[in-house]
Tab-separated table of C-alpha atoms in Angstrom:
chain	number	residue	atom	x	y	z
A	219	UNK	CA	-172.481	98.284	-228.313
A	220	UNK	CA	-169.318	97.736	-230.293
A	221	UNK	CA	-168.735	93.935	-231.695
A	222	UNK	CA	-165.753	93.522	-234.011
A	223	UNK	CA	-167.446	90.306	-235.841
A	224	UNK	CA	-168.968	87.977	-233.556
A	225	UNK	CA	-166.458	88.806	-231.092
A	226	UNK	CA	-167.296	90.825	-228.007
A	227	UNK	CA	-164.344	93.265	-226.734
A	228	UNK	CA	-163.232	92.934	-222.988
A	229	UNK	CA	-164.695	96.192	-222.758
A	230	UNK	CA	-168.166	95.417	-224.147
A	231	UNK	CA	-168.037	92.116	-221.727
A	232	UNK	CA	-167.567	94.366	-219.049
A	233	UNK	CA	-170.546	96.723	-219.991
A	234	UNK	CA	-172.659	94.223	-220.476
A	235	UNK	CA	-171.913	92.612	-216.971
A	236	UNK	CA	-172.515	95.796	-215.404
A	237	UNK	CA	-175.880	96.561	-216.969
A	238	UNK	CA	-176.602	92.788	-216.110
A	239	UNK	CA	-175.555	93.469	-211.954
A	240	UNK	CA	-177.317	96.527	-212.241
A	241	UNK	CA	-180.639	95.063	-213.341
A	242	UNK	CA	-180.519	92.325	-211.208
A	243	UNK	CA	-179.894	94.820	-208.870
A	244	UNK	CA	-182.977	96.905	-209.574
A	245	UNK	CA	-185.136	93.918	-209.086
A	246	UNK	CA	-183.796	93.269	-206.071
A	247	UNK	CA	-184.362	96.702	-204.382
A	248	UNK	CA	-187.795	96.867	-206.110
A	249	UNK	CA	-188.838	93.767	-204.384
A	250	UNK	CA	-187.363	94.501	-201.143
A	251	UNK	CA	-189.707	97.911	-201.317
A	252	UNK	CA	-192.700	95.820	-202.340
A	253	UNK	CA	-192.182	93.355	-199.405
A	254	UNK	CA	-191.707	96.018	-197.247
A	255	UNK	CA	-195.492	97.733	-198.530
A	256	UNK	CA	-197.099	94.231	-198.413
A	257	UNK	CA	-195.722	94.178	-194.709
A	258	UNK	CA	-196.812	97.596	-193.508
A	259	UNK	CA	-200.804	97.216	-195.458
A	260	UNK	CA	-200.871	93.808	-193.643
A	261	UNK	CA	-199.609	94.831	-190.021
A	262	UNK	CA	-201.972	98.082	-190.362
A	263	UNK	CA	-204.872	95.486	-191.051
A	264	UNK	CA	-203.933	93.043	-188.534
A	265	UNK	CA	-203.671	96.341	-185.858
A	266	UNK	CA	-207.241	97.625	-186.693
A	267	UNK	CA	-208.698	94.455	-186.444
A	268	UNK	CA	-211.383	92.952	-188.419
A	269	UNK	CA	-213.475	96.210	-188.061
A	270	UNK	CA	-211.663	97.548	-190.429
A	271	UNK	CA	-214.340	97.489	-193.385
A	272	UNK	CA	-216.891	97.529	-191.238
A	273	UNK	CA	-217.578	101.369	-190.848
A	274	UNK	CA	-220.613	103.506	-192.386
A	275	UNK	CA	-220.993	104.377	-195.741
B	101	UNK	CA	-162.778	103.631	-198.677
B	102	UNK	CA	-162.739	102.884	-202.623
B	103	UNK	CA	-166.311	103.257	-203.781
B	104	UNK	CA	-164.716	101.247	-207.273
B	105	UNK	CA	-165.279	97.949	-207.879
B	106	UNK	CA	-162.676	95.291	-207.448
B	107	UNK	CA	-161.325	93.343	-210.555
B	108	UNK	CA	-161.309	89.314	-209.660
B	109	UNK	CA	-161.431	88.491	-212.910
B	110	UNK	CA	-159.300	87.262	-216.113
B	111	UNK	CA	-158.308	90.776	-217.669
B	112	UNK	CA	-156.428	92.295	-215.075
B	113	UNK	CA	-157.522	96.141	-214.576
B	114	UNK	CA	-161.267	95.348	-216.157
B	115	UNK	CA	-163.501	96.552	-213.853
B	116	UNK	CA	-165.640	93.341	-213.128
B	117	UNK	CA	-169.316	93.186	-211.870
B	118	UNK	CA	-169.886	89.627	-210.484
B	119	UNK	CA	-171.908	90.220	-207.227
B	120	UNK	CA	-175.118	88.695	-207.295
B	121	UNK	CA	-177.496	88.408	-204.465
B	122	UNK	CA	-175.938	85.458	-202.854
B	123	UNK	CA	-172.461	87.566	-202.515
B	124	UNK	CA	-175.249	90.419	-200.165
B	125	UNK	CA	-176.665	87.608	-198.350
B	126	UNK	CA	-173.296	86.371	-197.424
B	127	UNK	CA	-172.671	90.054	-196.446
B	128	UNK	CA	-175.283	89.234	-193.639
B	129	UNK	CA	-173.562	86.825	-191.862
B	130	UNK	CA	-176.684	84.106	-192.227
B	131	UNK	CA	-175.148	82.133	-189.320
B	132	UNK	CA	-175.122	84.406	-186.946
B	133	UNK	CA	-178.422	85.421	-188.163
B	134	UNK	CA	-180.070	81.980	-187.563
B	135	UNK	CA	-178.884	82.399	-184.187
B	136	UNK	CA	-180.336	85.848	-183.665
B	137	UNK	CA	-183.347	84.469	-184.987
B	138	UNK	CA	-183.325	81.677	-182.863
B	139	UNK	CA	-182.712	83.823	-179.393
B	140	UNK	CA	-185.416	86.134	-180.434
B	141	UNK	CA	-188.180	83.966	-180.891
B	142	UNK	CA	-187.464	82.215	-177.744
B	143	UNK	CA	-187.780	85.881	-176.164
B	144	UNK	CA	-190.716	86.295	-177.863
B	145	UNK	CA	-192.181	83.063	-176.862
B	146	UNK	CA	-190.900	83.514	-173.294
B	147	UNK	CA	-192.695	86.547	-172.592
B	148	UNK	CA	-196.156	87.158	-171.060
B	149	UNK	CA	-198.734	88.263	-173.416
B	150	UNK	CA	-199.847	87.932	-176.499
B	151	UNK	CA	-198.549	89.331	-180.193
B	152	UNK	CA	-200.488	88.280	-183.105
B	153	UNK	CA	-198.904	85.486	-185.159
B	154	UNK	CA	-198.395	88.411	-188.339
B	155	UNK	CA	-196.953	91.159	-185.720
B	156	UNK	CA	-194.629	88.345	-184.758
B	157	UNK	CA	-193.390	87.004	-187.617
B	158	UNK	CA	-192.549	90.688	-189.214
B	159	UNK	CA	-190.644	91.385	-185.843
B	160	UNK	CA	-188.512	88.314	-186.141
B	161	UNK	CA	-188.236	89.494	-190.121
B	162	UNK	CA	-187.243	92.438	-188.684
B	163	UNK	CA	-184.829	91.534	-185.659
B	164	UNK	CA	-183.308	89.105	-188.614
B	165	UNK	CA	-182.509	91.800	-191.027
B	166	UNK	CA	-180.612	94.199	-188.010
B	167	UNK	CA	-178.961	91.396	-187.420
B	168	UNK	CA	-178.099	91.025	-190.879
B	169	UNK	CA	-177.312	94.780	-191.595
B	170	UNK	CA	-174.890	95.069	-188.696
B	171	UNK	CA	-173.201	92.010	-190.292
B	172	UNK	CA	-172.716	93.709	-193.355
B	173	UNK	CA	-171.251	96.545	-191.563
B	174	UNK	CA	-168.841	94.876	-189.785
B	175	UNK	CA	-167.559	93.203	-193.049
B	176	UNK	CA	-167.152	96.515	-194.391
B	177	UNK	CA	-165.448	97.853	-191.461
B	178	UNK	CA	-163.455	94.895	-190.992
B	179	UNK	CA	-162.551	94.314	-194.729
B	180	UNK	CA	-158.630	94.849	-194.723
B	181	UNK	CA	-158.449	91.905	-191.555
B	182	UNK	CA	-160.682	89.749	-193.110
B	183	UNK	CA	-158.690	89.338	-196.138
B	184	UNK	CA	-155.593	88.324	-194.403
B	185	UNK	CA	-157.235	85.552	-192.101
B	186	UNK	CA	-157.656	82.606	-192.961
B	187	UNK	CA	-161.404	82.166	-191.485
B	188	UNK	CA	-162.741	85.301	-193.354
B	189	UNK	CA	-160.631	85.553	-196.329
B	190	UNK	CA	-163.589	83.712	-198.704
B	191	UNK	CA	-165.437	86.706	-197.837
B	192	UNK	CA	-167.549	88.591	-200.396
B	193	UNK	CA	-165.475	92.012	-199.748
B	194	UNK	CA	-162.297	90.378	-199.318
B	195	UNK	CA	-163.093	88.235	-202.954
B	196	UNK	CA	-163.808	91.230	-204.477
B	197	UNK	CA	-167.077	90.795	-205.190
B	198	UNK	CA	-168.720	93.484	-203.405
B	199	UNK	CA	-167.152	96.864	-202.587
B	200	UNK	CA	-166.871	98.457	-199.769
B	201	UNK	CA	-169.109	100.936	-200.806
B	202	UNK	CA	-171.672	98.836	-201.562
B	203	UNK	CA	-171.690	96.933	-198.515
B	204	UNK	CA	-171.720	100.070	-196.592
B	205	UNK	CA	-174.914	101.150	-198.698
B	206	UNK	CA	-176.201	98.141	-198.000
B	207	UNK	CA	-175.658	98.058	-194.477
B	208	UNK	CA	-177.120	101.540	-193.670
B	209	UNK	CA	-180.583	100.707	-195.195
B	210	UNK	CA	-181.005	97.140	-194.121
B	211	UNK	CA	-180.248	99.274	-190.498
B	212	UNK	CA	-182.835	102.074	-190.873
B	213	UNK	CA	-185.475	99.815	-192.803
B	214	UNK	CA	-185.505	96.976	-189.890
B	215	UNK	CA	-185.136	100.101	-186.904
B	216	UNK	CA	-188.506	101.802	-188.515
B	217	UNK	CA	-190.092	98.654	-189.512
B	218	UNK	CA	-190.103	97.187	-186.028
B	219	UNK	CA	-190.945	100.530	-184.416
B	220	UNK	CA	-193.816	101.417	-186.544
B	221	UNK	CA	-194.983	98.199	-186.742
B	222	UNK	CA	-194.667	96.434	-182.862
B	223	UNK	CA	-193.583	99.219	-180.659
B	224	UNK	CA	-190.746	101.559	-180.118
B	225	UNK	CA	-189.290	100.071	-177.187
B	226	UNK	CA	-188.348	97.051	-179.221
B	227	UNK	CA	-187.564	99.032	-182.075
B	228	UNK	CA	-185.397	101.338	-180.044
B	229	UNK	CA	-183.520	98.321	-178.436
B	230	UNK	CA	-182.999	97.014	-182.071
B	231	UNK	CA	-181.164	100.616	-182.785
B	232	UNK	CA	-179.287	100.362	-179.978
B	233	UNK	CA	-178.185	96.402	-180.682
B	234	UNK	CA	-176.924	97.810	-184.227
B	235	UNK	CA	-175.088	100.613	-182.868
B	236	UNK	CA	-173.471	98.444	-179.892
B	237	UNK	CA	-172.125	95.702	-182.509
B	238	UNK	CA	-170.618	98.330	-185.204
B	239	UNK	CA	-169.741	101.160	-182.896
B	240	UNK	CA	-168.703	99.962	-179.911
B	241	UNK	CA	-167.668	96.330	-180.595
B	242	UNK	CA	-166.411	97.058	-184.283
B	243	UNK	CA	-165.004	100.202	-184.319
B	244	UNK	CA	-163.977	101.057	-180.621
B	245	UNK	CA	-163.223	97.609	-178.687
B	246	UNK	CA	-162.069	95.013	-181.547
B	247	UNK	CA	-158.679	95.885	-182.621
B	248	UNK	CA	-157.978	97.973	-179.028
B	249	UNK	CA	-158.464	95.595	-176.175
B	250	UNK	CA	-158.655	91.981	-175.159
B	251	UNK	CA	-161.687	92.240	-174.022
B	252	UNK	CA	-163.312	93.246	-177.232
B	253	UNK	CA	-165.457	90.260	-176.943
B	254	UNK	CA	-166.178	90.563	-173.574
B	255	UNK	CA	-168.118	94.140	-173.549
B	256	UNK	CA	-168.911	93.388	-177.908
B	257	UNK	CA	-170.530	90.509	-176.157
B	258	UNK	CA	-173.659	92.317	-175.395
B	259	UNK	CA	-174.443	93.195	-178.869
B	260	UNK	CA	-175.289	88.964	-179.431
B	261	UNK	CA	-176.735	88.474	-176.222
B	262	UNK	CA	-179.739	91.783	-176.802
B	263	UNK	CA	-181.974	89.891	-179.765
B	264	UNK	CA	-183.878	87.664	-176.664
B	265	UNK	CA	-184.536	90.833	-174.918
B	266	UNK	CA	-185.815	92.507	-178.375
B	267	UNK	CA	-187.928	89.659	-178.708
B	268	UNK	CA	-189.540	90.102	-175.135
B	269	UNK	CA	-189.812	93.705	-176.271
B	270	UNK	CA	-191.638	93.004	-178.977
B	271	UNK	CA	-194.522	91.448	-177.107
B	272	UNK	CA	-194.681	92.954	-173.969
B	273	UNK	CA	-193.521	96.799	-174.962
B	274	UNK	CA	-190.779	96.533	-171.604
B	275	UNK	CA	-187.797	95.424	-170.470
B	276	UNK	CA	-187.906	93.407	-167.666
B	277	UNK	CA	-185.683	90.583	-165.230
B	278	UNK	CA	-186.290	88.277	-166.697
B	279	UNK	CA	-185.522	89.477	-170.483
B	280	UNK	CA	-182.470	91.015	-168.509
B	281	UNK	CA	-181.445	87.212	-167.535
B	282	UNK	CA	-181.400	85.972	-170.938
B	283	UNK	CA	-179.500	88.979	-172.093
B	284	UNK	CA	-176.894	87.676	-169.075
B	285	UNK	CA	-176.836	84.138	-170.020
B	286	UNK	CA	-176.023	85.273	-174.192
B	287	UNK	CA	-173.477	87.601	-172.633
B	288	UNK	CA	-171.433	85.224	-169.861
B	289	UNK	CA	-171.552	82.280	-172.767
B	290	UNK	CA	-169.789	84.135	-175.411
B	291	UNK	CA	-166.303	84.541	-173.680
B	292	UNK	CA	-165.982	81.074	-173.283
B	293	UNK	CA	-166.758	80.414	-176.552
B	294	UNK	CA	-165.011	83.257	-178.939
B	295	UNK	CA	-162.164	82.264	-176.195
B	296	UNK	CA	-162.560	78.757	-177.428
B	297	UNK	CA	-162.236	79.407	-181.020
B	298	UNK	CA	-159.389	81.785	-180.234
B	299	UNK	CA	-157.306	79.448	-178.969
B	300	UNK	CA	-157.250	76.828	-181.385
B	301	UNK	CA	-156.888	80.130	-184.214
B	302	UNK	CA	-154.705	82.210	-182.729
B	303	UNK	CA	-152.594	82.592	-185.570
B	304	UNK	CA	-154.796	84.266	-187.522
B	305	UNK	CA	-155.696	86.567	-184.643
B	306	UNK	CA	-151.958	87.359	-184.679
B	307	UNK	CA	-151.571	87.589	-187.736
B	308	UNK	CA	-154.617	90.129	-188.332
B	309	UNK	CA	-153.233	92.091	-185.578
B	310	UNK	CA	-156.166	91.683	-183.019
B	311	UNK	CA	-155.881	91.749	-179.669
B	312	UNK	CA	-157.668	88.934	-178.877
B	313	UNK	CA	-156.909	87.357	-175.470
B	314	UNK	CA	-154.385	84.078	-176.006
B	315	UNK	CA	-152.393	86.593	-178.803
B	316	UNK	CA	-152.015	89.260	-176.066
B	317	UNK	CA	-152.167	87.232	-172.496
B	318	UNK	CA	-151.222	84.293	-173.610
B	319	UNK	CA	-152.504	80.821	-173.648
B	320	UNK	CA	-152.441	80.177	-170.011
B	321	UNK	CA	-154.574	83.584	-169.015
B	322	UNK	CA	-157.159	82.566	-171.363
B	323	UNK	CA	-157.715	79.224	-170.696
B	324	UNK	CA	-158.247	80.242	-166.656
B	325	UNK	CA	-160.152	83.407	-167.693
B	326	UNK	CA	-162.621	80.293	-169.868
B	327	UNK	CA	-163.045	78.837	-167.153
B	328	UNK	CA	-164.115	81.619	-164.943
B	329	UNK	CA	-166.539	82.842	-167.462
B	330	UNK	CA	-167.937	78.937	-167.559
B	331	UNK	CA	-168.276	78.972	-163.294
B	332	UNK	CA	-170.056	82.769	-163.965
B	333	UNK	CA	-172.196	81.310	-167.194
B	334	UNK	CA	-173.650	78.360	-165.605
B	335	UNK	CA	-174.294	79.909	-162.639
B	336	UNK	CA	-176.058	82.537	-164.378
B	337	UNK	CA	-178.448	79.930	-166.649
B	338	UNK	CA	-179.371	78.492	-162.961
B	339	UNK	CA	-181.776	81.634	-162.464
B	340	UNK	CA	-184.535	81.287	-164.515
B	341	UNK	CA	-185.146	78.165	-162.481
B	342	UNK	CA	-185.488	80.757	-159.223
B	343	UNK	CA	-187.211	83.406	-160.975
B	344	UNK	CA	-189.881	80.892	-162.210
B	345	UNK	CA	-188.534	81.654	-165.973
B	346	UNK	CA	-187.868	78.136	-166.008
B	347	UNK	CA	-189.439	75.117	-164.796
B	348	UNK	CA	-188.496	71.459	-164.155
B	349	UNK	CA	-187.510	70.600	-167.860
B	350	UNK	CA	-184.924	73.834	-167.670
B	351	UNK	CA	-183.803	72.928	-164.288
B	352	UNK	CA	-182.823	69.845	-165.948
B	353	UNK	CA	-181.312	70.535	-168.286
B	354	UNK	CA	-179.627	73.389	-167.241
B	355	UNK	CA	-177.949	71.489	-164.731
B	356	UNK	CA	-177.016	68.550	-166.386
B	357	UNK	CA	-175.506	70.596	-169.654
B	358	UNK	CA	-174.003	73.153	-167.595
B	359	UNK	CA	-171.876	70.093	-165.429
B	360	UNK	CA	-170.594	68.844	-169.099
B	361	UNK	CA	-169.818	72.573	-170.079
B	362	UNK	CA	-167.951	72.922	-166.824
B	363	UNK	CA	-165.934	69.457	-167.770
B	364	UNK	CA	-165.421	70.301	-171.570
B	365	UNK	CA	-163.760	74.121	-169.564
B	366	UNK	CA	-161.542	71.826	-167.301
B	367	UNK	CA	-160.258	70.168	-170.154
B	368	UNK	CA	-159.067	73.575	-172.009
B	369	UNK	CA	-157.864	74.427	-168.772
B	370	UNK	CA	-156.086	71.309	-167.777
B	371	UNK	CA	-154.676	69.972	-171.279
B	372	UNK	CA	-152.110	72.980	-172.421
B	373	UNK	CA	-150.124	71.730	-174.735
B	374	UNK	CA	-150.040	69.479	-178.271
B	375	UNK	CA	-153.134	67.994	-180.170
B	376	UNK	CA	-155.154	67.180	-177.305
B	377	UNK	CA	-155.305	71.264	-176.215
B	378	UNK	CA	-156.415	72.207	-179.878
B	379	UNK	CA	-158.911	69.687	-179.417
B	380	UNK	CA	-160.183	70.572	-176.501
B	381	UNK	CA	-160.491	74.136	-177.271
B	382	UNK	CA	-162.537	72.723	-180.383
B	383	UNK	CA	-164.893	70.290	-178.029
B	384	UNK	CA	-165.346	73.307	-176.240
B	385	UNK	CA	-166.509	75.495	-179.145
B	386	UNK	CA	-168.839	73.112	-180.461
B	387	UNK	CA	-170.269	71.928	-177.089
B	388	UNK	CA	-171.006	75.686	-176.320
B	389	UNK	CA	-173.321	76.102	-179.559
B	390	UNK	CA	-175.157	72.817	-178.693
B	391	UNK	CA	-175.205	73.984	-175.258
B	392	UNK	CA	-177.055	77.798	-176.031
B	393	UNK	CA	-179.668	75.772	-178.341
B	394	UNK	CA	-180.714	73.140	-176.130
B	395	UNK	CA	-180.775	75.413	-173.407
B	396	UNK	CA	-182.734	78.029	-174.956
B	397	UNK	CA	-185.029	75.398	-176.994
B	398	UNK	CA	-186.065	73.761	-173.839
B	399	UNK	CA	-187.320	77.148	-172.321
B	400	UNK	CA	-188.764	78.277	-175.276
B	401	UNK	CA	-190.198	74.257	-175.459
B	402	UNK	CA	-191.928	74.842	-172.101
B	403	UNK	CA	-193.375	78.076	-172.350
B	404	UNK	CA	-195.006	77.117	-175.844
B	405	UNK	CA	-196.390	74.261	-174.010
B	406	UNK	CA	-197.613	76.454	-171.289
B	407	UNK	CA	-199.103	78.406	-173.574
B	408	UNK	CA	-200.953	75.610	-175.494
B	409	UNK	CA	-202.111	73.830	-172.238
B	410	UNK	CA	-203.663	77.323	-170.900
């Protein structure tokens, strides 16, 4: 990153904004795809029923 | 379509990044969302049989986020109209805070993610209807119908009026009459009530270049063409009662909201010109949205007490 000073050029501003949409980003789609797990393990539970553990060693 | 991002801000040129999530959720049209939410569970509720409570919820989820994706779609289809009307200009594309690109991303995942989700998850036939309620809204009513013919909203129409019978779907794995009536009363309610809006912004229609009915037929056409679809509509919410989809609350109501529907459709016919027919058109357009939720609560109100009772 390149600071003249204290001072922050336009074009550091900008990078920094970027990575900052870009992470927020990132957590966004990574929660999205963890919702969407929790939702498919729970639906495949609720589907098999409450048999579903109960099965021979 | 420019896959760069658009500068809002203070140094002109600067690339700027300033969508957050807010400016994506906007992208899904949460209004019109609710609504599709709304319609669905009623068509879920509606339906014979039984979907567990979990089952239900993530097809609602799912319904929701089609709903949402085809929203996002159409805003990226639709971006260089929205920005000049006045309705649609505060837009995220329009404002520059999301690009076209990225709505488009956004669009096509939300799309396949909700498709799959439903179809693995509650059945294909609901899943496959949910496709096919995507496709209708961005390729047919979006692409084809919207800026080429004054009945764009007429046909498009059907894309808002599938989520009851997706719903339905969803617990019974079929399409049936009755899911098909619900679908018909969605579909003859929203002429008279894009009509209705129309009217009373039919500069921006013109200005936008869309054919939208008053900008090409004129005033007069659409305000007897309202009140055709109003005869067609309320005639059409009078079947459940005969197909024993509704009972005496419906009947009730059905009758009694579809007589003040009729009288708020006189008025846009009758009154033409000055305030009073920009108000009227107005009345209209907000009666209509209290109209589908009452209508549509009260069924849903007396199935869910059937259900309870039983």
């Amino acid at each position: 990153m390149t600071t003249i000073g204290t001072v922050m050029t336009g074009e550091d501003k900008s990078e920094e904004q970027r990575a900052q949409k870009q992470r927020t980003r990132s957590i966004g789609i990574a929660l999205g795809l963890a919702l969407l797990v929790v939702l498919f393990y729970v639906a495949t539970l609720v589907r098999l029923g409450p048999d579903v553990l109960n099965r021979p060693i | 379509m420019s896959g760069t991002p658009v500068s809002s801000g203070a140094e002109a040129g600067t690339p700027v990044f300033e969508s957050s999530l807010t400016d994506f959720f906007q992208l899904m049209k949460p209004r019109v969302m609710s609504l599709v939410i709304f319609t669905a569970l009623v068509g879920m509720v509606a339906a014979p049989g039984n979907l567990h409570p979990v089952l239900g919820a993530i097809a609602l989820l799912a319904i929701a986020v089609g709903a949402g994706a085809s929203g996002a779609l159409n805003m990226w289809y639709e971006a260089d109209i929205d920005a000049v009307m006045q309705r649609t200009a505060a837009r995220p594309i329009p404002r520059g805070r999301v690009t076209e690109d990225e709505a488009l991303s956004f669009g096509v995942i939300l799309s396949v993610a909700s498709v799959l989700t439903l179809g693995v998850l509650v059945n294909w036939v609901a899943g496959s209807l949910l496709a096919l309620t995507i496709a209708f809204y961005v390729f047919v009513y979006t692409m084809w119908l919207k800026r080429r013919t004054p009945h764009n909203i007429v046909i498009g129409g059907a894309a808002g009026a599938f989520p009851p019978m997706v719903g339905w779907a969803a617990v019974t794995g079929s399409v049936s009459i009755e899911s098909i009536v619900l679908f018909l009363i969605i579909f003859t309610w929203t002429p008279p009530h894009f009509w209705a809006l129309a009217l009373y912004r039919n500069r921006d229609y013109q200005r936008a270049g869309i054919p939208m009915l008053p900008v090409v037929a004129g005033d007069v056409e659409t305000r007897k063409q309202i009140l055709f679809y109003s005869v067609l509509m309320v005639a059409t919410a009078a079947v459940p009662i005969f197909i024993g989809l509704g009972g005496l609350a419906y009947a009730v109501t059905s009758s009694v909201l579809g007589v003040v529907f009729l009288w708020f459709a006189f008025r846009v016919w009758s009154i033409r010109e000055g305030r009073d027919s920009d108000k009227a058109a107005k009345q209209l357009f907000l009666f209509s949205i209290f109209y589908l939720f009452v209508l549509f609560a009260v069924l849903m109100a007396e199935h869910a007490i059937a259900a309870f009772l039983t």
